[in-house]
PDB file of C-alpha atoms in Angstrom:
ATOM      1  CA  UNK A   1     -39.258 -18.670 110.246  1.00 52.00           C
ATOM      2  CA  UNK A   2     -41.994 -20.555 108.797  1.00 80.00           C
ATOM      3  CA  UNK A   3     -43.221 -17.990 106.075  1.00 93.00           C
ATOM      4  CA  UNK A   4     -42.811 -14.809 104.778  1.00 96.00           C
ATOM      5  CA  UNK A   5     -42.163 -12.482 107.355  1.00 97.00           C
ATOM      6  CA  UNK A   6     -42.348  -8.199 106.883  1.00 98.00           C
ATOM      7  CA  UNK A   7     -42.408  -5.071 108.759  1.00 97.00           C
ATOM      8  CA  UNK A   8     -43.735  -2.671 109.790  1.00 97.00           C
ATOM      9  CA  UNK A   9     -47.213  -4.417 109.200  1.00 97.00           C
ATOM     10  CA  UNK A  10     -48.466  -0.688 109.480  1.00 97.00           C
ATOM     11  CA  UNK A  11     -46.933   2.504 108.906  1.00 97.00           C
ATOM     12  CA  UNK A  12     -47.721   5.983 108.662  1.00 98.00           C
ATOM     13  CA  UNK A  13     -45.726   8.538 107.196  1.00 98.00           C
ATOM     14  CA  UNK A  14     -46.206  12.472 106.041  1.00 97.00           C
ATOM     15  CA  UNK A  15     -45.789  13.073 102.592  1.00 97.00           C
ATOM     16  CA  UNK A  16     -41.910  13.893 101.285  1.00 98.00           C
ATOM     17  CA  UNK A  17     -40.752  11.146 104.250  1.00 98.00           C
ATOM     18  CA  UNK A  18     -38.523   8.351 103.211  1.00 98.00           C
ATOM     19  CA  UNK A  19     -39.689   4.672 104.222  1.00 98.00           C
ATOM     20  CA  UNK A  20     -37.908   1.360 104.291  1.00 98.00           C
ATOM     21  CA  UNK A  21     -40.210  -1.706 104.696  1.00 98.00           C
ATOM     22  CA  UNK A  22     -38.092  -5.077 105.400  1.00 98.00           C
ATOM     23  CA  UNK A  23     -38.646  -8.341 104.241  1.00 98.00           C
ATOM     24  CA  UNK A  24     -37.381 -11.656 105.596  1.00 96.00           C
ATOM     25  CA  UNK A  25     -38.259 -14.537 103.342  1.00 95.00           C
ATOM     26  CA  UNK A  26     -38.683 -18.451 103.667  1.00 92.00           C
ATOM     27  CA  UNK A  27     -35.503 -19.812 104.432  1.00 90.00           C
ATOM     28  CA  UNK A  28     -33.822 -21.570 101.813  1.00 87.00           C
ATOM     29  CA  UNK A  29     -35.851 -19.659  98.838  1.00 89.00           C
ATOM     30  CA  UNK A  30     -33.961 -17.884  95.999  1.00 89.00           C
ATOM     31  CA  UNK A  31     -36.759 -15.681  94.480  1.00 92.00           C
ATOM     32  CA  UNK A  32     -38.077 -12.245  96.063  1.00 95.00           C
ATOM     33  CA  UNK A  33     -40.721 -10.458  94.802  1.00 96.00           C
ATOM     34  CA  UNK A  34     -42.603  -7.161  96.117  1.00 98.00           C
ATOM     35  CA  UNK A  35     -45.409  -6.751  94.872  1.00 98.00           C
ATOM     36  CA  UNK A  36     -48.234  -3.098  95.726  1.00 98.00           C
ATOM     37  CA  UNK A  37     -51.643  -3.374  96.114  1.00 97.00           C
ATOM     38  CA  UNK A  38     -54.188  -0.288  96.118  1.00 93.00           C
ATOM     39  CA  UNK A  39     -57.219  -0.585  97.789  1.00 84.00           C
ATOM     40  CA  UNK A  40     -59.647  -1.855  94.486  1.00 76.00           C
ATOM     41  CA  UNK A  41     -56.837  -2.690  92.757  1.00 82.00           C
ATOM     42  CA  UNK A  42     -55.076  -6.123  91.716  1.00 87.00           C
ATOM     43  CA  UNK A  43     -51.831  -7.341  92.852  1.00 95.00           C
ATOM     44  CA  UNK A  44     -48.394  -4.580  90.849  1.00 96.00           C
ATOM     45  CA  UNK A  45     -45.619  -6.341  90.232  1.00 95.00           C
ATOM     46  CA  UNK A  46     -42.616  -4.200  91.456  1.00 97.00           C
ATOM     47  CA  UNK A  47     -39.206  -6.334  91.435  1.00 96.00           C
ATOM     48  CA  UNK A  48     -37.722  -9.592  91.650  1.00 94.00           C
ATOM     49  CA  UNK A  49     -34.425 -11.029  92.694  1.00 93.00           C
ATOM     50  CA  UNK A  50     -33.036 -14.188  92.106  1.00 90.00           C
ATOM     51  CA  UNK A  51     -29.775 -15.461  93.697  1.00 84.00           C
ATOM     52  CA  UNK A  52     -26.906 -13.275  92.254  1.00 83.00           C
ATOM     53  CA  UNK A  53     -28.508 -12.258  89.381  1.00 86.00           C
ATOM     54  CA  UNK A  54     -29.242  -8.573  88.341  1.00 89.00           C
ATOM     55  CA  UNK A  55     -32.598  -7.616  89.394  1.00 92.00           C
ATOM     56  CA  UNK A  56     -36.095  -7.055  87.407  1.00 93.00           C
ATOM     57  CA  UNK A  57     -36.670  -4.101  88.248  1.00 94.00           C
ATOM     58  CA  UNK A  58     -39.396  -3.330  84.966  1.00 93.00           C
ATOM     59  CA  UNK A  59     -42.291  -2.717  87.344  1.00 94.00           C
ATOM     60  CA  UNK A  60     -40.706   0.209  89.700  1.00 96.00           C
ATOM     61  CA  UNK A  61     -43.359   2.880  89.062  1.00 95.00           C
ATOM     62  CA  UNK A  62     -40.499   5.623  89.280  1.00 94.00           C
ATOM     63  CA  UNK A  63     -37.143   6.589  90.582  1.00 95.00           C
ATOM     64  CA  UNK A  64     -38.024   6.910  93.855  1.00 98.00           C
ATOM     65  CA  UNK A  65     -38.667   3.669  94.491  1.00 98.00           C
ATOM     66  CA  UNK A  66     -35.664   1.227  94.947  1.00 97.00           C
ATOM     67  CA  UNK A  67     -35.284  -2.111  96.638  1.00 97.00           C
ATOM     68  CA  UNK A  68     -31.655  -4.344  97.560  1.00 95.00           C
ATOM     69  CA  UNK A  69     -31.219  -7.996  98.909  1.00 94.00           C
ATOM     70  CA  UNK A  70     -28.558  -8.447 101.354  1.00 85.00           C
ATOM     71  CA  UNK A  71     -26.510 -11.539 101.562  1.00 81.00           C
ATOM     72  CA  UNK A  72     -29.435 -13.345  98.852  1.00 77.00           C
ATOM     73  CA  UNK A  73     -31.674 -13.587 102.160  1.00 90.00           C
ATOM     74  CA  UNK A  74     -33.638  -9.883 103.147  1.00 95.00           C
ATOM     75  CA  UNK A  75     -35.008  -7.549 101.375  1.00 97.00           C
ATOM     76  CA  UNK A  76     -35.231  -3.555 101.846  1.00 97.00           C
ATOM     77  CA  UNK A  77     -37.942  -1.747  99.672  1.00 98.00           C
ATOM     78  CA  UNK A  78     -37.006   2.325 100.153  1.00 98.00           C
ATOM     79  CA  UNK A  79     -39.321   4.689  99.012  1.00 98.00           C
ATOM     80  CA  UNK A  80     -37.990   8.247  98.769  1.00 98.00           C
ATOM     81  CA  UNK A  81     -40.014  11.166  98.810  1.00 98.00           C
ATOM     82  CA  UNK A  82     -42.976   9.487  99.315  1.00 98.00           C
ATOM     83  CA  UNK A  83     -46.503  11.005  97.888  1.00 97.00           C
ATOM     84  CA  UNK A  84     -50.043  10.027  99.344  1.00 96.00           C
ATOM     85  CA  UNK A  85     -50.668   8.071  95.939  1.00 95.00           C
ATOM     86  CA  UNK A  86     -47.660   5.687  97.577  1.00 97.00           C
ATOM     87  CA  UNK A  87     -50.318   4.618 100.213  1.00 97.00           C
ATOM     88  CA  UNK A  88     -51.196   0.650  99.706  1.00 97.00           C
ATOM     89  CA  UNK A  89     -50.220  -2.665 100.607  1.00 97.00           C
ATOM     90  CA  UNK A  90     -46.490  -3.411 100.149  1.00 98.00           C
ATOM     91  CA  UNK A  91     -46.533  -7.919  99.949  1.00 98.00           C
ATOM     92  CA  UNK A  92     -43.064  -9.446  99.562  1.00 98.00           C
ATOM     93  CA  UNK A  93     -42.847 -12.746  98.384  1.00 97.00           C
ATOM     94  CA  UNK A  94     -40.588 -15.611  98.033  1.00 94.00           C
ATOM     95  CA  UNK A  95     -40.556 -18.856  95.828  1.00 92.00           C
ATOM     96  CA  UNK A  96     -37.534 -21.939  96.056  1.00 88.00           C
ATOM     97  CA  UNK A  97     -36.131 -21.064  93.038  1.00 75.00           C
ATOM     98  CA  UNK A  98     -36.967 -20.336  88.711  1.00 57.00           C
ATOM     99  CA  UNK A  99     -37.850 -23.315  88.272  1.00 60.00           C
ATOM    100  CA  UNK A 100     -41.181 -23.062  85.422  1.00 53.00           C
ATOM    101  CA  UNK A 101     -44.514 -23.786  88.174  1.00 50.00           C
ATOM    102  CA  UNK A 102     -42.638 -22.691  90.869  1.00 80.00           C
ATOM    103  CA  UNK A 103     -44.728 -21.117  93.524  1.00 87.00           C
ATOM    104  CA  UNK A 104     -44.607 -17.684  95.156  1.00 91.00           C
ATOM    105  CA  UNK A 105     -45.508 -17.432  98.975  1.00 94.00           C
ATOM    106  CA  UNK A 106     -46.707 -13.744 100.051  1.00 97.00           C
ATOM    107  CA  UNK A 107     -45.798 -12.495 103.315  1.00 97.00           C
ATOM    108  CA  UNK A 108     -48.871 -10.325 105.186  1.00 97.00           C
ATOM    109  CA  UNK A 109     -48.090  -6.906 103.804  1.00 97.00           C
ATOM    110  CA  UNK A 110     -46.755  -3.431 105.275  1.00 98.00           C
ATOM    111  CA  UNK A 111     -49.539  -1.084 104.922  1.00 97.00           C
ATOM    112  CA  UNK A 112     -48.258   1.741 104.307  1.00 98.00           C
ATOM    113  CA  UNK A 113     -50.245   5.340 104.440  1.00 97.00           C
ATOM    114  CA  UNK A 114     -49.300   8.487 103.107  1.00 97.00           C
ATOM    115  CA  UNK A 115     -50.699  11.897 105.197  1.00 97.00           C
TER     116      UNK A 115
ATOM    117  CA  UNK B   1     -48.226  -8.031  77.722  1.00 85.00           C
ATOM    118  CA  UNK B   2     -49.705 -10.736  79.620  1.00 90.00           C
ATOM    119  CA  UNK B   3     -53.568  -9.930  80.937  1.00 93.00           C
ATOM    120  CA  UNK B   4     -55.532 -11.414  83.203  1.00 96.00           C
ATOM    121  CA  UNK B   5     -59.315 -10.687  84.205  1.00 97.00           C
ATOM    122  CA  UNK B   6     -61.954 -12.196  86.782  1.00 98.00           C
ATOM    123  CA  UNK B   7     -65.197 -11.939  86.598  1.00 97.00           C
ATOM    124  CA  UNK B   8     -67.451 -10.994  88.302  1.00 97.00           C
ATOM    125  CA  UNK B   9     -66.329  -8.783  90.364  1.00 96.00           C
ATOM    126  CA  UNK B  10     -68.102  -9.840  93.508  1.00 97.00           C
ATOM    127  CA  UNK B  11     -70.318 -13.024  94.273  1.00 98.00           C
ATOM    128  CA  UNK B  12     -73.208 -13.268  97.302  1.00 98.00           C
ATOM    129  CA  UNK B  13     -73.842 -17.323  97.807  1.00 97.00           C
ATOM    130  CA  UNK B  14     -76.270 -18.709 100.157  1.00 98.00           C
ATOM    131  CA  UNK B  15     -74.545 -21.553 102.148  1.00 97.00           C
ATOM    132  CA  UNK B  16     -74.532 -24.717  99.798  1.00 97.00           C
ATOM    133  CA  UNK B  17     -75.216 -22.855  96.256  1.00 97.00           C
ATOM    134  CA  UNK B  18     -72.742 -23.949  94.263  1.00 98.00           C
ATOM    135  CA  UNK B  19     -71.226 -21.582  91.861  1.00 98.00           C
ATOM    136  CA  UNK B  20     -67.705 -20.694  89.888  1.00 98.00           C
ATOM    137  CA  UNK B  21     -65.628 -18.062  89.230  1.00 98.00           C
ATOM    138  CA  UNK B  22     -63.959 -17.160  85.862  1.00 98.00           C
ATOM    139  CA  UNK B  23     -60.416 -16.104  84.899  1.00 98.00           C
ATOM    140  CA  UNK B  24     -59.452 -15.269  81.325  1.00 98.00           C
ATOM    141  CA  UNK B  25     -56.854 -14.434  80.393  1.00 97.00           C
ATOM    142  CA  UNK B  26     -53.889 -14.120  77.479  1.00 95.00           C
ATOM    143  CA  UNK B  27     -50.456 -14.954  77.626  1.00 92.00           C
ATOM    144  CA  UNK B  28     -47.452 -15.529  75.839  1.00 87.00           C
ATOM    145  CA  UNK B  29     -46.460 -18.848  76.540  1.00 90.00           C
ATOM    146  CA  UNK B  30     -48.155 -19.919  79.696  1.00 92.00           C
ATOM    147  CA  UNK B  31     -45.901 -21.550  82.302  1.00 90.00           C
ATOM    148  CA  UNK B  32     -48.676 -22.085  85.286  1.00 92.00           C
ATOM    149  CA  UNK B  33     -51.653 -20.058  86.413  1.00 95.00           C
ATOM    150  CA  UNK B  34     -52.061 -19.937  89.794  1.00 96.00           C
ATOM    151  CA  UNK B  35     -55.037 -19.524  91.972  1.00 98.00           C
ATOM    152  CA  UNK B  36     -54.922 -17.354  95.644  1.00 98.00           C
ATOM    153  CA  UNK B  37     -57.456 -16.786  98.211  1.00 98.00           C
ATOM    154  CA  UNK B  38     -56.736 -13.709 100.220  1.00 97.00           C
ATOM    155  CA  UNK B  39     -58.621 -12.482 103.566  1.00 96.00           C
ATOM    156  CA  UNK B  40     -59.428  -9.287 104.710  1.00 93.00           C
ATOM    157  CA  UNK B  41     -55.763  -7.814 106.054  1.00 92.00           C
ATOM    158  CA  UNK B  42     -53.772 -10.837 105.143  1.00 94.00           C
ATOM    159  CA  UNK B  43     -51.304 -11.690 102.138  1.00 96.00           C
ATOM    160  CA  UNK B  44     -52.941 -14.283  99.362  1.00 97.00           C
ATOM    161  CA  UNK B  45     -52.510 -17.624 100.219  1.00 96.00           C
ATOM    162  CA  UNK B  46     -51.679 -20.403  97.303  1.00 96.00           C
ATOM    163  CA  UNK B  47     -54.406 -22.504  96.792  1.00 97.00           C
ATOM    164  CA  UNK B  48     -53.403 -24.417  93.427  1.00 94.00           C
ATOM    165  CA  UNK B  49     -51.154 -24.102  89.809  1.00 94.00           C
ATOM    166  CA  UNK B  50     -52.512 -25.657  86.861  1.00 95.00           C
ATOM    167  CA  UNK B  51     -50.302 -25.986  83.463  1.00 93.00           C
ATOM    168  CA  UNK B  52     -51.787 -27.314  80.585  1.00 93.00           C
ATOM    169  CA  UNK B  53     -55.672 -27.606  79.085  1.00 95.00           C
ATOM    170  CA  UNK B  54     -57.598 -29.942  80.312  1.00 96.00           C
ATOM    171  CA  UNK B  55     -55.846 -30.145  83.869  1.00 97.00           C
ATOM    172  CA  UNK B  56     -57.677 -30.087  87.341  1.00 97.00           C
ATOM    173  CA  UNK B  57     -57.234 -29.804  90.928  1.00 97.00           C
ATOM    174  CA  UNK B  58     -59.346 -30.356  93.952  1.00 97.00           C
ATOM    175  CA  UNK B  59     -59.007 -29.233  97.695  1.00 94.00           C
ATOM    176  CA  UNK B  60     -61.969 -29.688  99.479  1.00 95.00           C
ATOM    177  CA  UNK B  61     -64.713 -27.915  98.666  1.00 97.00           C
ATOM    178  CA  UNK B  62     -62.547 -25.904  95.886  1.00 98.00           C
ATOM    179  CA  UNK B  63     -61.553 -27.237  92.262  1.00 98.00           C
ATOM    180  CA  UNK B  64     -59.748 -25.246  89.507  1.00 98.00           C
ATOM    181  CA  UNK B  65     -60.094 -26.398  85.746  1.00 98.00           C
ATOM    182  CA  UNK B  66     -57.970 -24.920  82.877  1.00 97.00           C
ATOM    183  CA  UNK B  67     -58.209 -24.247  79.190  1.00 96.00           C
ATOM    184  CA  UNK B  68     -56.518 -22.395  76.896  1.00 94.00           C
ATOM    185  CA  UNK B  69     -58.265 -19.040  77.395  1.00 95.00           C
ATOM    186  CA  UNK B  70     -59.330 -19.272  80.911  1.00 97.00           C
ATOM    187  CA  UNK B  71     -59.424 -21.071  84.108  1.00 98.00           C
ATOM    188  CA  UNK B  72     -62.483 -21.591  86.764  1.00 98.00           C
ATOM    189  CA  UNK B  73     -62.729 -22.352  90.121  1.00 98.00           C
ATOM    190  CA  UNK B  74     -65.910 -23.955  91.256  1.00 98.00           C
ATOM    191  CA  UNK B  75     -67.091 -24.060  94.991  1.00 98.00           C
ATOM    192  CA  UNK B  76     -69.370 -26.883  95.554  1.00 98.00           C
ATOM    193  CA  UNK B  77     -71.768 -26.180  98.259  1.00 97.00           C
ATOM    194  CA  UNK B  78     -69.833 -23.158 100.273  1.00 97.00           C
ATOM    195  CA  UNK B  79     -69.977 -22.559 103.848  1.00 97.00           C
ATOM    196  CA  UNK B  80     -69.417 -18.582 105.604  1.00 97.00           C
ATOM    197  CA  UNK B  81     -65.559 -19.466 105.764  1.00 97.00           C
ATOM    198  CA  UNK B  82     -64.985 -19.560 102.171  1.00 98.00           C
ATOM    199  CA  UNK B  83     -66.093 -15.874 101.983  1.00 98.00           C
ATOM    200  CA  UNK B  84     -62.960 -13.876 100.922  1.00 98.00           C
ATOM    201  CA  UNK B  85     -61.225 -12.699  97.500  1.00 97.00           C
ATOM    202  CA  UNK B  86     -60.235 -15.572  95.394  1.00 98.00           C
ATOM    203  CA  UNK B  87     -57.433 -14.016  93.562  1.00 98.00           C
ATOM    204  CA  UNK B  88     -55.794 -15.558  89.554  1.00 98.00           C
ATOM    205  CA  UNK B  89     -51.848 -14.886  87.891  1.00 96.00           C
ATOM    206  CA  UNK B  90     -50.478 -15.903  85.356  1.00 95.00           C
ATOM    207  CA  UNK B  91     -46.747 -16.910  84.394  1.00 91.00           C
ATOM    208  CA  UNK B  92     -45.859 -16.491  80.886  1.00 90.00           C
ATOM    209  CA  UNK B  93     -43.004 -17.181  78.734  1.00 85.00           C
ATOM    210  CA  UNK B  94     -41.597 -13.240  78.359  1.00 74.00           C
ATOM    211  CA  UNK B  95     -38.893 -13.797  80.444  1.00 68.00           C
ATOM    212  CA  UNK B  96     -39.663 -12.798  83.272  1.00 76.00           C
ATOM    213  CA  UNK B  97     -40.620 -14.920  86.975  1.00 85.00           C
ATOM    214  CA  UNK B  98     -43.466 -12.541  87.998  1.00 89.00           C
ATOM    215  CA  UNK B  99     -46.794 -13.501  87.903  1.00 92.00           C
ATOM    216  CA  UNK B 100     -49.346 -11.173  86.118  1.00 94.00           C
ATOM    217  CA  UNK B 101     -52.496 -10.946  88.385  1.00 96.00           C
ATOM    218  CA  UNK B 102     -56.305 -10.273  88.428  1.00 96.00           C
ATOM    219  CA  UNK B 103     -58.371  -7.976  90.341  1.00 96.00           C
ATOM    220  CA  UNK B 104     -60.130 -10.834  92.235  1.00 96.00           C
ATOM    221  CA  UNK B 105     -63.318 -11.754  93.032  1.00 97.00           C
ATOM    222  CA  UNK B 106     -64.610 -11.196  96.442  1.00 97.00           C
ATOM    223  CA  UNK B 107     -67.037 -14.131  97.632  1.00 98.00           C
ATOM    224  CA  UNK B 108     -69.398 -13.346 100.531  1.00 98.00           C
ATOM    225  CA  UNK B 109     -70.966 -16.949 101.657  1.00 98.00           C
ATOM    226  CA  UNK B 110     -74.297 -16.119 103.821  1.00 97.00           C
ATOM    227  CA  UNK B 111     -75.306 -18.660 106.058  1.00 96.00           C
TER     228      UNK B 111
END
């Protein structure tokens, strides 16, 4: 497709659910990033894959939250267990490569709520 | 750690005041910092990347100037549909690919 494509755009889930939300990026990019945002918040880093490399995986707020690329193309971000302070804005992103000034392209978001 | 903050936090402009908005921030190493706008319900949307002092971009009614501490973007006389959160990152030198954002700045342009 022509951007960054996710789903669910919006989901609602009871607390202690598991959730995956998908991400499909740009063809021919690299680099995935998800990234949370809370309402009043800025944008969390979470983790980043590029090509075969091991993951960064330094922003995962806790062990609940985990994320794999299949195939180098999409993404799966899994959160187990989930808690009503997991309710915000899940963006993926993808950029062509790591390349210094490369830039990221965001995807709409899964909203995700918490009851 | 790399930090970034806007100010202010919000901005009301009549149509056609110009104004600008301020990112500061501090960073080991700075490998781009990037500028987003981002509507209501939608992901941000790149608007420009700037790398060293001194360098500026323009896209229509938007430019973004950099220093070595922080970065503006000035809207020269704004109409209603620039009204939304102009969001700045940061890429530093740690290491890492992410990019280290702001809170934003929410623009409301009243006709």
């Amino acid at each position: 497709g022509a951007g960054v494509s996710q789903s669910p755009s919006n989901k609602v889930t009871e607390k202690g659910k598991d959730v995956e939300l998908r991400c499909d990026p740009i063809s021919g990019h690299t680099a995935l990033y998800w990234y949370r945002q809370s309402l009043g918040q800025g944008l969390e880093f979470l983790i980043y894959f590029q090509g075969n490399s091991a993951p960064d995986k330094s922003g995962l707020p806790s062990d609940r939250f985990s994320a794999e690329r299949t195939g180098g193309s999409v993404s799966t971000l899994t959160i187990q267990r989930t808690q009503q302070e997991d309710s915000a804005v899940y963006l993926c992103a993808s950029s062509p490569g790591t390349a210094s000034g490369n830039t990221i392209y965001f995807g709409e978001g899964s909203w995700l709520t918490v009851v | 750690e790399d930090q970034v903050t806007q100010s202010p936090e919000a901005l009301r402009l009549q149509e056609g005041e110009s104004s600008s908005l301020n990112c500061s921030y501090t960073v080991s190493g700075l490998r781009g910092l990037f500028w987003y706008r981002q509507d209501p319900g939608k992901g941000p949307e790149f608007l420009f990347t700037l790398y060293s002092a001194g360098e500026e971009k323009e896209k229509e009614r938007l430019k973004a100037t950099l220093t070595k501490k922080e970065s503006f973007l000035h809207i020269t006389a704004p109409k209603p549909e620039d009204s939304a959160t102009y969001l700045c990152a940061v890429r530093g030198q740690g290491g890492s690919e992410k990019l280290v954002f702001g809170k934003g700045t929410k623009l409301t342009v009243n006709p």
